[in-house]
């Protein structure tokens, strides 16, 4: 692959992300520099707070009371960033790219409770419990996406105080609206261009090449695989995508077996994360899939993205600041080194469970 | 400007950033939601640490000893992200946008010590002391940019532990290389397109319109002005740009009077920042100006960007996570509200100085 003495395990280089159409800087020689930075609080303890607004039966700030849910539960965000009834309006001429351009937006935001228990995270859930979350995503994507005013449904999860999430109860969010957010728009444009140029799916071709290369794959089953992308910006960034031969434009295309494999892959990735630094690994997670504006997105492939903020321990965080904000993202550890470290820890036994692999599988995996 | 009941002070909307060519979401109705998030440590105390590696006379990790500098001091970063001697190399075909694309990069990174005193920040420096920093930037941009292998010089500053900066000594950095980083590349492309379409400078037209609009300007003098940009993503983002009638492609175009006005504007912005929440305001700061690859950048206008992370107090931070990472940046407070809050505090007297405006001006401003 290389053409000279240049070795991307050793030498400073840039890599190109074909989804975002952006380069990033990689400085592998620098992985040994000393760290004097701030210490992140490691949030291991999850004491029971009877006033947590996401618990079954809790009264929320709005005065509404949660049902005694026993599985998952979705409700309209009491502090939604988008509202269904914003008046129409525009400033400036969008087509001319004038200097003061704004447009009104409408939408709906939801909170998704993943489990009645306050102290569980996805990494510690059984495959069946994660499958319940997959069903929750599917149902909400379907229901919101069916509304004529909703053209895009963004499912995401912020986990951990260092990702700004103030509530330890396992939960995610949906922001859905009448517009396609920038990262989705650009990712779809990239996939459309690739399909037009090559007659193939960008992410299916990529999945094939990663299986061949081996070094960045951290999990796979029949329908899904997880990799540290060649172009990862965050130290332990991970993407889950369908295996070659499977084309899913959205979660709605998954049959029962594919849904179960997705839950399995999510469980394996999040367990590797927690096991890496023996902490509840903080991340932002989200799903990129077809918009719900009724257009044809045959060129697009469902994929799930993990952007974790830790750098090299439970208490050292990667900051995307300075050069990253003014220039472009930068990382020291290569994607290949990150995959190797993730592969060195278990994806089946969570570090907090004192069980053998067999006992764990019997309890958490094979019960599926 | 508006065409309907839509009011951008009240209703959810998106705004377009003509420099980055990206939209962002704004939710002004949400400014009153309760906050349960993490508390940022307020770093008010700056105890003297005789081992700080940036002090005059200090021995650095590399074993090198700093001179007894009395003004400013620049040295090669002991842990540079870029190196001058990386072998040439490429992976993949860049033109085809293939899936595994990488290229070797070369460059040089420097640390810029702003002052011999460990406990001073830019906000508390005199105009003459800030002018010394401007001279330091000019000299380093000139010297590095003159090297045939350096095509771009990124000057920046990370301030505060919440921006990942582990060393409290007033300092900035330079990462210079043989490539133009993505944010600079796109900003230059936007400015080139605007010049081609309108025959005018994007940022000069913008400066004229902001002077007319008044509501986002937070500081101005003969040569420079500071605004919270209409398209600001961070709550208190600020851009410093030349006033109409002045065209500076880079810091090298500034005469003595313009250099002094730039120092004055920087002092005013950083004092407003510190006074806003009565803390040493954390931010990433950087300068966008002409690359040093010998090409003609007549369409480009020098500008300085502040990306501060605080949301509504010294201890509440804005997190760019979740929807911001997967969708697009989002803010609650509008740019106009942010400018109004910044304008409500002094830009001359720092909150830690117990001096009248006259005493302060005599000591810190008029001495220039
Ligand atoms: Zn949350
Ligand atoms: Zn620093």
XYZ file of C-alpha atoms and ligand atoms in Angstrom:
738
model
C 0.000 0.000 0.000
C 2.828 2.442 0.843
C 5.182 3.838 -1.771
C 8.254 4.762 0.287
C 9.920 4.741 3.712
C 6.746 6.410 4.932
C 5.058 4.278 7.604
C 1.725 5.384 8.940
C 2.380 3.625 12.235
C 5.285 5.975 12.885
C 5.195 9.142 10.812
C 2.964 12.221 11.003
C 0.350 12.086 8.262
C -3.165 13.127 7.302
C -6.023 10.737 6.531
C -9.137 11.427 4.499
C -12.647 10.709 5.767
C -14.749 9.916 2.682
C -18.027 10.330 4.608
C -17.364 13.837 5.962
C -15.077 14.733 3.026
C -12.531 16.103 5.478
C -8.903 15.379 6.302
C -7.533 14.889 9.781
C -4.027 14.955 11.217
C -2.432 11.899 12.819
C 0.779 12.074 14.907
C 1.628 8.505 15.989
C 5.182 9.398 17.089
C 3.656 11.454 19.869
C 1.885 8.704 21.821
C 4.543 8.830 24.518
C 4.390 12.483 25.478
C 3.805 13.167 29.192
C 0.355 14.250 30.319
C -0.151 17.116 32.787
C -3.802 17.770 31.993
C -6.932 17.839 34.080
C -8.233 14.681 35.680
C -11.740 13.616 34.708
C -13.923 12.458 37.547
C -14.408 8.706 37.203
C -18.113 8.105 37.739
C -18.182 4.522 38.964
C -20.758 4.830 41.715
C -24.345 5.080 40.656
C -26.258 5.659 43.878
C -30.000 5.297 43.708
C -31.663 8.722 43.532
C -35.414 8.324 44.129
C -35.972 11.775 42.571
C -34.397 10.888 39.216
C -36.911 12.158 36.668
C -36.355 9.204 34.319
C -37.395 6.485 36.780
C -40.678 4.603 36.386
C -43.350 6.550 38.292
C -41.226 9.713 38.664
C -42.756 13.186 38.419
C -40.888 15.275 35.861
C -40.182 19.053 35.949
C -43.183 19.546 33.672
C -45.421 17.946 36.308
C -46.052 14.896 34.145
C -45.694 11.479 35.756
C -43.840 8.592 34.094
C -45.737 5.294 33.883
C -44.428 2.299 35.848
C -42.623 1.136 32.708
C -41.010 -2.290 32.891
C -39.009 -2.259 29.664
C -38.365 0.977 27.732
C -40.239 4.295 27.646
C -40.237 7.337 25.324
C -41.652 10.765 26.047
C -41.531 14.269 24.536
C -38.531 16.184 25.884
C -39.718 18.755 28.428
C -37.021 21.129 27.107
C -37.099 20.348 23.389
C -34.632 22.147 21.125
C -37.248 21.849 18.355
C -40.972 22.604 18.559
C -43.807 21.450 16.307
C -45.462 24.862 15.933
C -42.726 27.351 14.975
C -44.082 29.919 12.478
C -42.647 29.754 8.964
C -39.917 32.242 8.232
C -36.689 33.009 6.420
C -33.982 35.640 6.509
C -31.738 36.290 3.530
C -31.498 34.559 0.198
C -30.328 31.015 0.775
C -29.450 30.408 -2.874
C -27.118 33.396 -3.040
C -25.289 32.424 0.124
C -25.779 35.905 1.456
C -24.262 36.893 4.780
C -27.328 36.837 7.020
C -29.206 33.650 6.284
C -31.598 31.922 8.694
C -34.690 29.770 8.446
C -37.337 28.679 10.935
C -37.393 24.961 11.764
C -40.020 22.627 13.215
C -39.637 19.310 14.903
C -40.042 17.113 17.925
C -37.568 15.945 20.572
C -37.951 12.841 22.694
C -36.193 11.228 25.625
C -35.755 7.453 25.380
C -35.496 5.562 28.681
C -33.555 2.378 27.990
C -34.362 0.410 31.158
C -36.286 0.819 34.430
C -33.110 0.303 36.484
C -31.130 3.466 37.199
C -27.769 1.761 37.617
C -27.522 -0.221 34.389
C -25.644 0.861 31.293
C -25.899 -0.658 27.827
C -22.546 -2.385 28.412
C -23.995 -4.317 31.346
C -27.333 -5.217 29.773
C -28.205 -8.626 28.355
C -28.601 -9.014 24.620
C -32.383 -9.146 25.091
C -32.349 -5.882 27.009
C -30.303 -4.222 24.248
C -32.725 -5.693 21.710
C -35.508 -3.842 23.557
C -33.595 -0.608 22.923
C -33.252 -1.480 19.224
C -37.044 -1.986 19.127
C -37.518 1.365 20.871
C -35.371 3.074 18.200
C -37.228 1.322 15.384
C -40.670 2.214 16.734
C -39.790 5.860 17.323
C -37.986 6.284 13.984
C -41.028 4.743 12.286
C -43.635 6.766 14.157
C -41.868 10.130 13.952
C -40.680 9.552 10.390
C -44.267 8.827 9.278
C -45.334 12.345 10.208
C -45.438 14.525 7.081
C -43.571 17.367 8.856
C -40.658 15.181 10.005
C -38.000 14.749 7.313
C -35.162 13.475 9.512
C -34.945 11.545 12.784
C -31.656 11.806 14.698
C -31.282 9.121 17.373
C -28.383 9.653 19.792
C -27.096 8.966 23.288
C -24.765 11.030 25.477
C -23.249 8.889 28.178
C -21.306 10.159 31.188
C -20.800 13.490 32.912
C -17.705 14.163 30.794
C -20.019 14.095 27.753
C -22.279 16.652 29.423
C -24.932 14.140 30.408
C -26.276 15.056 33.799
C -28.573 12.081 34.325
C -27.028 8.658 35.013
C -30.209 6.756 34.177
C -29.671 4.785 30.922
C -31.295 6.887 28.229
C -30.908 8.364 24.802
C -32.614 11.085 22.810
C -34.241 11.816 19.478
C -34.225 15.181 17.763
C -36.414 15.003 14.676
C -37.207 17.889 12.363
C -38.210 19.196 8.966
C -34.565 19.595 7.927
C -31.640 17.253 7.322
C -28.787 18.148 9.720
C -25.400 18.936 8.181
C -23.503 15.769 9.138
C -26.263 13.562 7.725
C -26.570 15.689 4.596
C -22.856 15.495 3.848
C -22.602 11.779 4.634
C -25.525 11.086 2.272
C -23.976 13.285 -0.423
C -20.722 11.320 -0.114
C -22.535 7.997 -0.388
C -24.600 9.226 -3.362
C -21.448 10.413 -5.172
C -19.743 7.084 -4.541
C -22.739 5.100 -5.830
C -22.885 7.276 -8.942
C -19.145 6.885 -9.607
C -18.659 3.210 -8.748
C -22.111 1.629 -8.872
C -21.550 0.236 -5.381
C -22.335 1.184 -1.806
C -19.511 3.171 -0.180
C -19.940 1.453 3.178
C -20.324 -2.029 1.674
C -17.075 -1.618 -0.280
C -15.479 -0.258 2.873
C -16.721 -3.221 4.954
C -15.203 -5.651 2.418
C -11.841 -3.894 2.555
C -11.822 -3.831 6.366
C -12.525 -7.567 6.517
C -9.572 -8.114 4.182
C -7.301 -5.741 6.137
C -8.389 -7.313 9.490
C -6.471 -4.805 11.653
C -9.295 -2.359 12.413
C -12.186 -4.810 12.969
C -13.167 -5.179 16.626
C -16.363 -7.219 16.360
C -18.492 -9.002 13.772
C -21.363 -11.423 13.402
C -23.505 -12.457 10.433
C -25.246 -9.104 9.883
C -23.097 -6.440 11.558
C -19.464 -5.538 12.134
C -17.660 -2.883 14.180
C -14.426 -1.138 13.185
C -12.217 1.690 14.343
C -12.527 3.557 11.030
C -9.320 4.232 9.082
C -10.276 7.944 9.368
C -11.319 7.939 13.063
C -10.818 11.324 14.738
C -11.554 10.411 18.371
C -8.976 8.020 19.919
C -11.433 5.116 20.301
C -14.043 6.090 17.709
C -16.022 3.071 16.460
C -18.467 2.578 13.591
C -20.948 -0.303 13.401
C -22.087 -1.117 9.854
C -23.754 -4.004 8.017
C -21.519 -6.845 6.819
C -21.040 -7.194 3.028
C -24.141 -8.611 1.348
C -26.514 -6.710 3.613
C -28.026 -3.379 2.608
C -30.136 -1.539 5.190
C -31.154 2.025 4.369
C -32.598 2.386 7.853
C -33.480 0.427 10.994
C -36.795 -0.431 9.317
C -34.984 -2.791 6.912
C -33.756 -5.088 9.717
C -35.444 -8.456 10.133
C -35.480 -10.250 13.495
C -32.103 -11.909 12.969
C -30.468 -8.628 11.906
C -31.990 -6.812 14.891
C -30.577 -9.462 17.211
C -27.153 -9.242 15.559
C -27.197 -5.462 15.937
C -27.972 -5.803 19.666
C -25.166 -8.342 19.937
C -22.668 -6.052 18.183
C -23.646 -3.067 20.374
C -23.198 -5.200 23.507
C -19.751 -6.334 22.360
C -18.539 -2.832 21.489
C -19.753 -1.261 24.746
C -18.281 -4.098 26.850
C -14.908 -3.634 25.131
C -15.176 0.066 25.905
C -15.888 -0.475 29.625
C -13.179 -3.126 29.886
C -10.526 -0.965 28.203
C -9.998 1.386 31.167
C -12.229 -0.482 33.674
C -14.700 2.344 33.908
C -18.121 3.224 32.570
C -16.828 4.505 29.216
C -18.280 7.926 28.292
C -19.295 8.555 24.684
C -21.671 10.232 22.297
C -23.420 7.694 20.127
C -25.758 8.159 17.194
C -27.347 6.498 14.191
C -26.996 7.704 10.597
C -29.720 6.330 8.343
C -32.171 7.408 5.637
C -34.041 10.684 6.125
C -37.832 10.361 6.302
C -38.705 12.906 3.611
C -39.999 10.274 1.207
C -37.051 10.549 -1.187
C -35.078 7.558 -2.446
C -31.937 6.837 -0.403
C -30.903 3.563 -2.095
C -27.258 4.741 -2.048
C -27.196 5.046 1.741
C -26.198 2.437 4.265
C -27.297 2.452 7.926
C -24.390 2.960 10.314
C -23.941 3.662 14.015
C -21.221 5.947 15.344
C -19.480 6.041 18.732
C -17.490 9.163 19.615
C -15.893 8.483 23.036
C -13.889 11.236 24.726
C -11.314 9.228 26.718
C -7.664 9.308 25.682
C -5.662 6.887 27.743
C -7.322 6.189 31.069
C -10.620 6.642 32.865
C -9.414 10.095 33.870
C -7.587 11.466 30.818
C -9.760 13.046 28.191
C -9.025 13.968 24.580
C -9.763 17.642 23.978
C -10.841 18.728 20.503
C -9.641 22.313 20.900
C -7.072 24.718 19.504
C -5.662 23.283 16.266
C -8.638 20.909 16.074
C -11.081 23.859 16.138
C -9.045 26.215 13.965
C -7.322 23.711 11.682
C -8.568 20.131 11.600
C -9.023 17.174 14.006
C -5.795 15.653 15.297
C -4.984 12.360 16.996
C -1.813 10.681 18.270
C -2.747 6.981 18.629
C -3.525 5.498 15.193
C -6.832 3.800 14.377
C -4.930 0.501 14.117
C -3.368 0.907 17.571
C -6.784 1.752 19.040
C -8.362 -1.350 17.466
C -5.550 -3.494 18.805
C -6.069 -2.172 22.346
C -9.837 -2.738 22.118
C -9.266 -6.258 20.792
C -7.003 -7.037 23.749
C -9.936 -6.848 26.206
C -13.011 -9.063 26.468
C -16.134 -8.294 24.471
C -18.220 -10.838 26.359
C -17.424 -10.498 30.078
C -17.895 -7.063 31.615
C -15.187 -6.228 34.157
C -17.769 -5.753 36.900
C -19.159 -9.271 36.533
C -17.286 -11.936 38.427
C -18.344 -14.713 36.111
C -16.538 -17.099 33.818
C -17.097 -16.636 30.104
C -19.411 -19.696 30.146
C -21.449 -18.441 33.120
C -21.647 -14.979 31.542
C -22.726 -16.274 28.148
C -25.356 -18.452 29.776
C -26.710 -15.498 31.712
C -26.302 -12.596 29.293
C -25.827 -13.820 25.748
C -27.282 -17.246 25.074
C -30.509 -16.340 26.812
C -31.315 -14.305 23.690
C -35.631 41.475 7.480
C -38.224 38.878 8.543
C -41.141 37.880 6.334
C -43.683 36.561 8.884
C -44.520 36.026 12.549
C -41.164 34.255 12.760
C -38.873 35.994 15.258
C -35.330 34.769 15.602
C -35.179 35.973 19.192
C -37.904 33.500 20.117
C -38.351 30.681 17.614
C -36.185 27.676 16.807
C -34.260 28.264 13.603
C -31.090 27.459 11.708
C -28.448 29.989 10.687
C -25.908 29.667 7.906
C -22.180 30.249 8.408
C -20.828 31.546 5.071
C -17.202 30.906 6.108
C -17.603 27.212 7.026
C -20.513 26.737 4.582
C -22.452 24.959 7.328
C -25.785 25.486 9.065
C -26.296 25.415 12.819
C -29.397 25.066 14.989
C -30.513 27.815 17.369
C -33.171 27.252 20.090
C -33.671 30.598 21.874
C -36.883 29.471 23.631
C -34.797 27.039 25.626
C -32.572 29.511 27.497
C -34.549 28.940 30.701
C -34.231 25.175 31.031
C -32.816 23.935 34.371
C -29.229 22.778 34.489
C -28.175 19.602 36.301
C -24.837 19.142 34.593
C -21.311 18.819 35.837
C -19.572 21.707 37.557
C -16.394 22.982 35.975
C -13.590 23.728 38.363
C -13.110 27.486 38.523
C -9.397 28.068 38.254
C -8.970 31.417 39.983
C -5.844 30.728 41.948
C -2.609 30.702 40.098
C -0.031 29.672 42.650
C 3.586 30.116 41.686
C 5.093 26.796 40.593
C 8.894 27.157 40.378
C 9.001 24.001 38.211
C 6.703 25.356 35.493
C 8.533 24.526 32.263
C 7.507 27.799 30.603
C 9.148 30.122 33.130
C 12.281 32.090 32.281
C 15.279 29.921 33.188
C 13.241 26.706 33.548
C 14.594 23.341 32.442
C 12.148 21.645 30.084
C 11.422 17.865 29.776
C 13.794 17.786 26.813
C 16.622 19.004 29.076
C 16.793 22.369 27.319
C 16.872 25.476 29.466
C 14.752 28.557 28.732
C 16.609 31.877 28.590
C 15.851 34.528 31.240
C 13.396 36.127 28.799
C 11.931 39.459 29.884
C 9.224 39.885 27.245
C 8.091 36.968 25.038
C 9.850 33.744 24.016
C 9.242 31.097 21.320
C 10.722 27.606 21.163
C 10.188 24.383 19.209
C 7.557 22.221 20.914
C 9.252 19.315 22.686
C 6.272 17.123 21.677
C 5.513 18.467 18.210
C 2.558 16.993 16.325
C 4.473 17.760 13.113
C 8.107 17.042 12.323
C 10.390 18.572 9.684
C 11.849 15.290 8.430
C 8.902 12.935 7.764
C 9.594 10.793 4.659
C 7.392 11.467 1.632
C 4.502 9.063 1.200
C 0.942 8.543 0.076
C -1.726 5.885 0.387
C -4.617 5.671 -2.051
C -5.612 7.885 -4.934
C -6.576 11.274 -3.565
C -8.301 12.413 -6.770
C -10.656 9.422 -6.855
C -11.692 9.863 -3.243
C -10.910 6.262 -2.591
C -11.591 4.734 0.800
C -8.086 4.504 2.235
C -6.375 7.789 1.592
C -3.465 9.167 3.602
C -0.466 11.397 2.989
C 2.704 12.144 4.920
C 3.014 15.677 6.286
C 5.950 17.822 7.421
C 6.042 20.825 9.629
C 7.168 22.558 12.760
C 5.394 23.266 16.064
C 6.305 26.018 18.488
C 5.304 27.129 21.953
C 4.893 30.888 22.393
C 5.447 32.242 25.913
C 3.462 35.485 26.183
C 5.005 36.942 29.341
C 7.627 36.068 31.974
C 5.014 36.212 34.774
C 3.200 32.919 35.427
C 0.051 34.515 36.881
C -0.886 36.961 34.133
C -3.461 36.314 31.414
C -3.982 38.354 28.269
C -7.083 39.912 29.865
C -4.957 41.406 32.648
C -2.053 42.585 30.501
C -1.473 46.181 29.453
C -1.956 47.134 25.828
C 1.832 47.267 25.430
C 2.186 43.754 26.794
C -0.471 42.493 24.337
C 1.329 44.378 21.575
C 4.434 42.337 22.421
C 2.366 39.188 21.766
C 1.204 40.617 18.418
C 4.863 41.192 17.538
C 5.677 37.624 18.579
C 2.944 36.307 16.251
C 4.122 38.500 13.378
C 7.764 37.462 13.759
C 6.981 33.763 13.956
C 4.446 33.826 11.105
C 7.049 35.652 9.006
C 9.970 33.419 9.896
C 8.155 30.093 9.593
C 6.172 31.180 6.533
C 9.397 32.130 4.749
C 10.611 28.519 4.852
C 9.961 26.850 1.487
C 8.488 23.748 3.189
C 5.968 25.686 5.305
C 2.759 26.480 3.410
C 0.539 27.356 6.362
C 1.117 28.766 9.867
C -1.651 28.154 12.422
C -1.335 30.386 15.482
C -3.610 29.441 18.400
C -4.034 29.566 22.168
C -5.834 27.138 24.487
C -6.643 28.825 27.770
C -7.855 27.074 30.911
C -8.014 23.496 32.176
C -11.524 23.113 30.757
C -9.982 23.685 27.315
C -7.451 20.940 28.000
C -4.591 23.315 28.722
C -2.508 21.919 31.535
C -0.112 24.822 31.947
C -1.399 28.061 33.484
C 1.550 30.132 32.230
C 0.307 32.571 29.551
C 1.235 30.926 26.252
C 0.042 29.986 22.829
C 1.184 27.633 20.110
C 1.980 27.450 16.418
C 1.497 24.377 14.273
C 2.922 25.065 10.816
C 3.098 22.594 7.964
C 3.285 21.826 4.269
C -0.536 21.531 4.055
C -3.466 23.892 4.517
C -5.707 22.579 7.343
C -9.374 21.979 6.527
C -10.932 24.936 8.366
C -8.527 27.379 6.706
C -8.994 25.749 3.306
C -12.781 26.003 3.477
C -12.788 29.546 4.857
C -10.472 30.632 2.025
C -12.637 28.857 -0.562
C -15.699 30.698 0.791
C -13.926 34.043 0.614
C -12.633 33.315 -2.911
C -16.149 32.378 -4.108
C -17.586 35.545 -2.584
C -14.944 37.744 -4.217
C -15.556 36.085 -7.576
C -19.345 36.502 -7.288
C -19.554 40.001 -5.784
C -16.202 41.640 -6.488
C -15.910 42.458 -2.772
C -14.332 40.993 0.339
C -16.732 38.731 2.258
C -15.517 39.923 5.634
C -15.426 43.594 4.631
C -19.060 43.425 3.456
C -19.904 41.585 6.642
C -18.168 44.212 8.814
C -20.174 46.974 7.093
C -23.462 45.171 7.738
C -22.595 44.514 11.391
C -21.803 48.188 11.948
C -25.203 49.039 10.487
C -26.997 46.340 12.527
C -25.145 47.409 15.719
C -26.554 44.553 17.874
C -23.662 42.085 17.576
C -20.683 44.485 17.807
C -18.876 44.299 21.153
C -15.795 46.413 20.456
C -14.300 48.591 17.756
C -11.553 51.105 17.092
C -10.128 52.616 13.914
C -8.619 49.429 12.465
C -10.367 46.498 14.175
C -13.791 45.458 15.430
C -15.117 42.480 17.399
C -18.535 40.868 16.931
C -20.442 37.847 18.122
C -20.955 36.510 14.575
C -24.540 36.071 13.362
C -23.611 32.391 12.839
C -21.737 31.853 16.150
C -21.891 28.233 17.352
C -20.317 28.603 20.811
C -22.412 30.678 23.262
C -19.892 33.536 23.501
C -17.970 33.026 20.268
C -16.280 36.223 19.060
C -14.571 37.197 15.818
C -12.138 40.110 15.500
C -11.841 41.476 11.958
C -10.589 44.642 10.244
C -13.002 47.598 10.044
C -14.322 48.517 6.568
C -11.686 50.224 4.447
C -8.885 48.031 5.784
C -7.705 44.939 3.952
C -5.082 42.752 5.664
C -4.354 39.374 4.103
C -2.140 38.506 7.070
C -0.527 39.986 10.170
C 2.341 41.151 7.918
C 0.063 43.806 6.392
C -0.440 45.635 9.712
C 1.351 48.936 10.234
C 2.197 50.189 13.740
C -1.183 51.849 14.262
C -3.089 48.741 13.130
C -0.936 46.516 15.365
C -1.737 48.748 18.320
C -5.455 48.731 17.498
C -5.393 44.944 17.268
C -3.776 44.718 20.719
C -6.383 47.146 22.016
C -9.257 45.108 20.579
C -7.844 41.840 22.001
C -7.541 43.465 25.431
C -11.121 44.692 25.310
C -12.566 41.337 24.222
C -10.677 39.305 26.821
C -11.569 41.760 29.623
C -15.261 41.522 28.690
C -14.869 37.737 28.800
C -13.312 37.715 32.286
C -15.841 40.242 33.570
C -18.855 38.312 32.249
C -18.717 35.521 34.855
C -15.936 37.039 37.016
C -13.520 34.245 36.245
C -10.518 33.652 34.035
C -12.575 32.870 30.910
C -11.446 29.660 29.176
C -11.295 29.600 25.379
C -9.567 28.373 22.273
C -8.329 31.244 20.166
C -6.741 31.280 16.747
C -5.851 33.388 13.747
C -7.036 32.736 10.195
C -4.902 34.486 7.605
C -3.167 33.881 4.267
C -1.286 30.603 3.799
C 2.441 30.951 3.144
C 2.614 28.874 -0.038
C 3.369 31.876 -2.245
C -0.056 31.912 -3.900
C -2.215 35.029 -4.197
C -4.784 35.366 -1.389
C -6.099 38.829 -2.291
C -9.675 37.603 -1.573
C -8.852 36.716 2.032
C -9.193 38.907 5.088
C -7.274 38.350 8.350
C -9.572 37.427 11.242
C -9.162 36.158 14.795
C -11.542 33.646 16.359
C -12.444 33.011 19.998
C -14.234 29.763 20.831
C -14.984 29.872 24.578
C -16.589 26.852 26.258
C -18.598 28.492 29.068
C -22.394 28.503 28.907
C -23.807 30.540 31.732
C -21.411 30.749 34.647
C -17.799 30.079 35.540
C -18.805 26.496 36.255
C -21.306 25.568 33.527
C -19.843 24.455 30.260
C -21.417 24.085 26.831
C -20.881 20.551 25.511
C -20.683 20.037 21.762
C -21.804 16.407 21.875
C -24.694 14.203 20.766
C -26.761 16.091 18.200
C -23.872 18.525 17.704
C -21.542 15.640 16.746
C -24.055 13.606 14.749
C -26.222 16.408 13.339
C -24.960 19.971 13.513
C -23.907 22.525 16.177
C -26.727 23.789 18.404
C -27.064 26.761 20.727
C -29.832 28.176 22.938
C -28.768 31.796 23.628
C -28.781 33.799 20.380
C -25.723 35.662 19.080
C -27.584 38.934 19.784
C -28.289 37.958 23.408
C -24.645 36.956 23.882
C -23.430 40.292 22.474
C -25.814 42.163 24.757
C -24.501 40.316 27.825
C -20.883 40.980 26.813
C -21.693 44.651 26.214
C -23.193 44.922 29.700
C -19.781 44.423 31.353
C -16.690 46.624 31.234
C -14.113 46.217 28.460
C -11.613 48.492 30.194
C -11.549 47.574 33.891
C -10.782 43.943 34.744
C -12.847 42.689 37.684
C -9.706 41.862 39.658
C -8.412 45.437 39.512
C -9.805 47.755 42.139
C -9.213 50.885 40.126
C -11.448 53.569 38.684
C -11.725 53.685 34.913
C -9.424 56.731 34.886
C -6.800 55.086 37.091
C -7.025 51.908 35.014
C -6.723 53.735 31.689
C -3.768 55.685 32.980
C -2.066 52.485 34.105
C -3.037 49.970 31.423
C -4.313 51.694 28.306
C -2.988 55.218 27.852
C 0.516 54.113 28.718
C 0.616 52.631 25.200
Zn -28.645 12.900 28.722
Zn -1.350 24.853 26.461
